[in-house]
Tab-separated table of N, CA and C in Angstrom:
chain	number	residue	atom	x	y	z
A	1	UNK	N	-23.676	-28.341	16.386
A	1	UNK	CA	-23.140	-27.759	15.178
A	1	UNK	C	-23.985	-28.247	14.009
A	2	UNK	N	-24.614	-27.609	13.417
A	2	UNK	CA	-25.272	-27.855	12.228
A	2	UNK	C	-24.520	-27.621	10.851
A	3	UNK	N	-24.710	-29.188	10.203
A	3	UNK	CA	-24.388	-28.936	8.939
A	3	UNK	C	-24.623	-28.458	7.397
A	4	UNK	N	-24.198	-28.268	6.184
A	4	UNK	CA	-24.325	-28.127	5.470
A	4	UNK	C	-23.848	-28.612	4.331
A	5	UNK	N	-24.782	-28.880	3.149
A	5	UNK	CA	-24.483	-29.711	2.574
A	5	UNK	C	-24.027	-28.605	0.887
A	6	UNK	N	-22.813	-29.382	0.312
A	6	UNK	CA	-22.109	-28.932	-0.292
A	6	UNK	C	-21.767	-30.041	-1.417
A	7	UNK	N	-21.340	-29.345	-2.978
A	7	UNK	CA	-21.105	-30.340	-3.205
A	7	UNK	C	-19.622	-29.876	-4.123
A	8	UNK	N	-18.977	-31.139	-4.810
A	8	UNK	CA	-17.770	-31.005	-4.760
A	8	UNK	C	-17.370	-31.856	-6.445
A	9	UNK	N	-16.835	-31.484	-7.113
A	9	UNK	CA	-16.751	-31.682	-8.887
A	9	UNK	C	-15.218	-32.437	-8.706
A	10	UNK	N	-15.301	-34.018	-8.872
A	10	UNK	CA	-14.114	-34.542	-8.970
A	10	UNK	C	-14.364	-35.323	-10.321
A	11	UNK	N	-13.018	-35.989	-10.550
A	11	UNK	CA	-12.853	-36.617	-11.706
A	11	UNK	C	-13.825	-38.233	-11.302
A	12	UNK	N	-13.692	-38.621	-12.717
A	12	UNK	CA	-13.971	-40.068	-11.973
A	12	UNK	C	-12.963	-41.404	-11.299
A	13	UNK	N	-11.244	-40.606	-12.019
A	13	UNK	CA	-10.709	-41.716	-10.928
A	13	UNK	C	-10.318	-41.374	-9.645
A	14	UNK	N	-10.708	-39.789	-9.072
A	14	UNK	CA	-10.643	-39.296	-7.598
A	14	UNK	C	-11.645	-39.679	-7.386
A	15	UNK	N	-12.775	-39.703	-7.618
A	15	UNK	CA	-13.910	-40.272	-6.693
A	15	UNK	C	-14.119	-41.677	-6.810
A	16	UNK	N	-13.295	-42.683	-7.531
A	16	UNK	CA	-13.079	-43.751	-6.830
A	16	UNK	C	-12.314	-43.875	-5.852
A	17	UNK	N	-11.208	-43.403	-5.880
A	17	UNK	CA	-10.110	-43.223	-5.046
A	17	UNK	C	-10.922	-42.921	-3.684
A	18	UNK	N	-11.969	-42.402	-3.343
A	18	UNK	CA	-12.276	-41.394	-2.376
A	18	UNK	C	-13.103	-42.845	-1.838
A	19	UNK	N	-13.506	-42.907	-2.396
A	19	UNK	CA	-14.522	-44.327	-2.486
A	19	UNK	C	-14.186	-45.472	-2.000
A	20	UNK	N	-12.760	-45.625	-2.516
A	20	UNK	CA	-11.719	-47.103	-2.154
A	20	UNK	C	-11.438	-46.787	-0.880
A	21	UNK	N	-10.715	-45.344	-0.533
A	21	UNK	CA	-10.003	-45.051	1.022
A	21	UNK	C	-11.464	-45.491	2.363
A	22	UNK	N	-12.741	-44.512	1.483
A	22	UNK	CA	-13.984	-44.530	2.583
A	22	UNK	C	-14.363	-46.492	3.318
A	23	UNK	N	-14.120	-46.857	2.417
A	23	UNK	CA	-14.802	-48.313	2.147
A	23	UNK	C	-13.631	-49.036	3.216
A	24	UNK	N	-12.481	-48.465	2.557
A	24	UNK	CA	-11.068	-49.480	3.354
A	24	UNK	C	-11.305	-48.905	5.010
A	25	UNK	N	-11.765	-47.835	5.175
A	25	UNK	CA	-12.114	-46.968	6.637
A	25	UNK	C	-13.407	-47.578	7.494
A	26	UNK	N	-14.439	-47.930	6.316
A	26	UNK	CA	-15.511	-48.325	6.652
A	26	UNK	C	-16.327	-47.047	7.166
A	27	UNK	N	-15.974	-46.094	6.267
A	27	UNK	CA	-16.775	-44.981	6.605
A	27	UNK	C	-17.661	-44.732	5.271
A	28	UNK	N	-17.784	-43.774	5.381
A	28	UNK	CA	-19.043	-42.558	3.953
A	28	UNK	C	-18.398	-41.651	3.624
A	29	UNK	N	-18.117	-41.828	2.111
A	29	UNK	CA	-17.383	-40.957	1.264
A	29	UNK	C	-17.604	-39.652	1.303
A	30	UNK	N	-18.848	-38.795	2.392
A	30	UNK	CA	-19.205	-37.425	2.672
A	30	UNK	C	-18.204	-37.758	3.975
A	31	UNK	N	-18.233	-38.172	5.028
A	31	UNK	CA	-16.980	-38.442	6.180
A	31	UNK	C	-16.004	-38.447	5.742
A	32	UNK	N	-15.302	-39.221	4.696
A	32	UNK	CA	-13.681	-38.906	4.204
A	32	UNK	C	-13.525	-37.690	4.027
A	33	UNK	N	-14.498	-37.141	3.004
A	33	UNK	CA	-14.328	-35.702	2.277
A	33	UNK	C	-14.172	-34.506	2.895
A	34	UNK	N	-15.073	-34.534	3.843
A	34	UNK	CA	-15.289	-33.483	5.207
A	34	UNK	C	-14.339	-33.556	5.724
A	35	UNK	N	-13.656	-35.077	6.351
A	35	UNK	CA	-12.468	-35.176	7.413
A	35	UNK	C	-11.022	-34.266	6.158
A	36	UNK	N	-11.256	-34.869	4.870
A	36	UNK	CA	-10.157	-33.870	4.137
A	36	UNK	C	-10.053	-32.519	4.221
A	37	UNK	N	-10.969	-31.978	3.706
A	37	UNK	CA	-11.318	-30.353	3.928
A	37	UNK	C	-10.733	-30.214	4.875
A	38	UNK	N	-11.080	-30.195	6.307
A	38	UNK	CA	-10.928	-29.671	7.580
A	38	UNK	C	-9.361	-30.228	7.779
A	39	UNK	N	-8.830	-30.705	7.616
A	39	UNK	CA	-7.169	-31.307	7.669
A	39	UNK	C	-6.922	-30.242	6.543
A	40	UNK	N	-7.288	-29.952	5.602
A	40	UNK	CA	-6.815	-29.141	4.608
A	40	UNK	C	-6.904	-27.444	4.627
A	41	UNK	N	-7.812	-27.327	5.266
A	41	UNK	CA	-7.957	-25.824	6.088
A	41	UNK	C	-7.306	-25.171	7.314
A	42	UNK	N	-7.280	-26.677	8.055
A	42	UNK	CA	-6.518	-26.426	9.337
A	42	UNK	C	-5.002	-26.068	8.830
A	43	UNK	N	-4.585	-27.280	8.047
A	43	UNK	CA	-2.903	-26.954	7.493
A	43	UNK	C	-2.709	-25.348	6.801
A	44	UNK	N	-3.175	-25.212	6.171
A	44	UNK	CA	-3.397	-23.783	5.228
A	44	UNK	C	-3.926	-22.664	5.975
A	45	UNK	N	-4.464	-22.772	7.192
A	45	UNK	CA	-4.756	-21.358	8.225
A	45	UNK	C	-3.363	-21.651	8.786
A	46	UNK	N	-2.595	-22.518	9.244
A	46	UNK	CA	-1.184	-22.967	10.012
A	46	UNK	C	0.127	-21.742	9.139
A	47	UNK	N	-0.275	-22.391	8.331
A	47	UNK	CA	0.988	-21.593	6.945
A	47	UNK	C	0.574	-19.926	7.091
A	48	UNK	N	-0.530	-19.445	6.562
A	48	UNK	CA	-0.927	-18.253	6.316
A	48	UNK	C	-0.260	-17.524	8.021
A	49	UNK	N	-0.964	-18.075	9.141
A	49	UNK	CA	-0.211	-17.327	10.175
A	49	UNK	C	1.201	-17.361	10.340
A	50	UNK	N	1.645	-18.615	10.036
A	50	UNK	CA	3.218	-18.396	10.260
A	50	UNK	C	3.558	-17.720	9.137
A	51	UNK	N	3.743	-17.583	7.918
A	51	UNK	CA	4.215	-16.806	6.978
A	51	UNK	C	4.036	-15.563	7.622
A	52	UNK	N	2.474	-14.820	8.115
A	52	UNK	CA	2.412	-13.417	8.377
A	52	UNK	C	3.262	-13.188	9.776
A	53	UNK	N	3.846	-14.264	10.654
A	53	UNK	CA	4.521	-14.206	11.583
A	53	UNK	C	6.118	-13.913	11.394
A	54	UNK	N	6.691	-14.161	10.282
A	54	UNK	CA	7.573	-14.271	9.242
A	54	UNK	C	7.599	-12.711	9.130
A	55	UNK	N	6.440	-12.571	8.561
A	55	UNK	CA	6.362	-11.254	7.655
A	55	UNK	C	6.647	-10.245	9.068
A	56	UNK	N	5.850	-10.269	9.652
A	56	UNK	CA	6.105	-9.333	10.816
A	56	UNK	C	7.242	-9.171	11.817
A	57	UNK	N	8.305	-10.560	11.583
A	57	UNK	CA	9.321	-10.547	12.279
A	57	UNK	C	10.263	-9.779	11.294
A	58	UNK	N	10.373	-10.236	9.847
A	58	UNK	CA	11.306	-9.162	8.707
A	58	UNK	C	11.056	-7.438	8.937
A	59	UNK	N	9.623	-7.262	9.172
A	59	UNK	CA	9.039	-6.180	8.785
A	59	UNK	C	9.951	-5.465	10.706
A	60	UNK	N	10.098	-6.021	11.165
A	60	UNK	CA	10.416	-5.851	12.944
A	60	UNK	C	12.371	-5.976	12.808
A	61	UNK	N	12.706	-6.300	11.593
A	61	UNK	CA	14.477	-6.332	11.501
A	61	UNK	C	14.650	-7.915	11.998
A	62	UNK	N	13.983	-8.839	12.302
A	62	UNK	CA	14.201	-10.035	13.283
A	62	UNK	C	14.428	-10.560	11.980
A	63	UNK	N	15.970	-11.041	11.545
A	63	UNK	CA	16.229	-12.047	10.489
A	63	UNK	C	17.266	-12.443	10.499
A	64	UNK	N	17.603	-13.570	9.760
A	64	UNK	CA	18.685	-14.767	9.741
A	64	UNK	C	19.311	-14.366	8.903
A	65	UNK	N	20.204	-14.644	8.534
A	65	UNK	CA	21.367	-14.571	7.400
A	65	UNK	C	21.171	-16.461	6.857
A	66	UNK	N	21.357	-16.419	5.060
A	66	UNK	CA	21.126	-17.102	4.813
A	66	UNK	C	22.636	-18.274	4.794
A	67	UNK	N	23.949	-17.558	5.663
A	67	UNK	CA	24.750	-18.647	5.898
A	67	UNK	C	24.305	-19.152	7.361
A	68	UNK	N	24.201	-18.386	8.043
A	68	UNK	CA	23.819	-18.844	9.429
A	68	UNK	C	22.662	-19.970	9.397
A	69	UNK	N	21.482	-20.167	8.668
A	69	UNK	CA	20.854	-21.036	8.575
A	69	UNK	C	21.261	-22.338	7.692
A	70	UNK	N	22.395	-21.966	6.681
A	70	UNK	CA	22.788	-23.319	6.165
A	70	UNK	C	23.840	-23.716	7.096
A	71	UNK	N	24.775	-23.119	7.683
A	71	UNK	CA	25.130	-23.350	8.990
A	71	UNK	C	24.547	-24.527	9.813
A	72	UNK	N	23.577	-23.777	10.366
A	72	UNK	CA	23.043	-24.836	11.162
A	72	UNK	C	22.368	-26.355	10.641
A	73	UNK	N	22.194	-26.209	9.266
A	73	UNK	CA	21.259	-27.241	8.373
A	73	UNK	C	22.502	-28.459	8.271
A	74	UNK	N	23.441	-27.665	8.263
A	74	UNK	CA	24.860	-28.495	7.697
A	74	UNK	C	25.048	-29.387	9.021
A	75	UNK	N	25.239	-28.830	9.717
A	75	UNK	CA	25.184	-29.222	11.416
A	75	UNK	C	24.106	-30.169	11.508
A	76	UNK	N	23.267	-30.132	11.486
A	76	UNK	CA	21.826	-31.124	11.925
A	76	UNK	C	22.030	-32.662	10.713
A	77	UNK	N	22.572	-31.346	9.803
A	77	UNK	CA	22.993	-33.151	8.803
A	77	UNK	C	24.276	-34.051	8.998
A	78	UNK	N	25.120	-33.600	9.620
A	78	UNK	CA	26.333	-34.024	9.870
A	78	UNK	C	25.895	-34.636	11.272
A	79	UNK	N	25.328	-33.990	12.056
A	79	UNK	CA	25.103	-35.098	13.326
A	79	UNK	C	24.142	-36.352	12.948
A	80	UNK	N	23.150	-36.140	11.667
A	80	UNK	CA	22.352	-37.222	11.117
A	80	UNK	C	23.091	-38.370	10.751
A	81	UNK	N	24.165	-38.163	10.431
A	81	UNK	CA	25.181	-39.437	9.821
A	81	UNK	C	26.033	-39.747	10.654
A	82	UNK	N	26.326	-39.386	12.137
A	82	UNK	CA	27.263	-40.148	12.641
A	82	UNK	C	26.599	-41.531	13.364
């Protein structure tokens, strides 16, 4: 996999910050940054499909009623406290 190099406009107390985490890792503040991105793309392609999975289940009649889901929320919290 070949890389590419990119660059990226932070403040100066995020790029200490970026700096402090790399150092406490014992890595290179291009390794933190990269490892962010890609955690940050991966999460945000995650959302976009489930939302359009969402969308296509409404768009298909497949939906909840919004007591039936506090219903169950109420339930999951009431077994949380016994």
């Amino acid at each position: 996999m070949s890389l590419k190099a990119t660059s990226v406009r932070l403040d100066d107390k995020t790029l200490a910050r970026v700096g402090q985490m790399a150092e406490a890792m014992d890595r290179p503040r291009a390794w933190l940054m990269a490892e962010a991105i890609k955690q940050y793309v991966a999460r945000e392609e995650w959302f976009i499909r489930e939302v359009e999975q969402g969308v296509k289940s409404a768009d298909e009649g497949r939906l909840v009623s919004h007591s039936d889901i506090k219903a169950k929320w109420e339930a999951r919290r009431a077994a949380q406290m016994d």
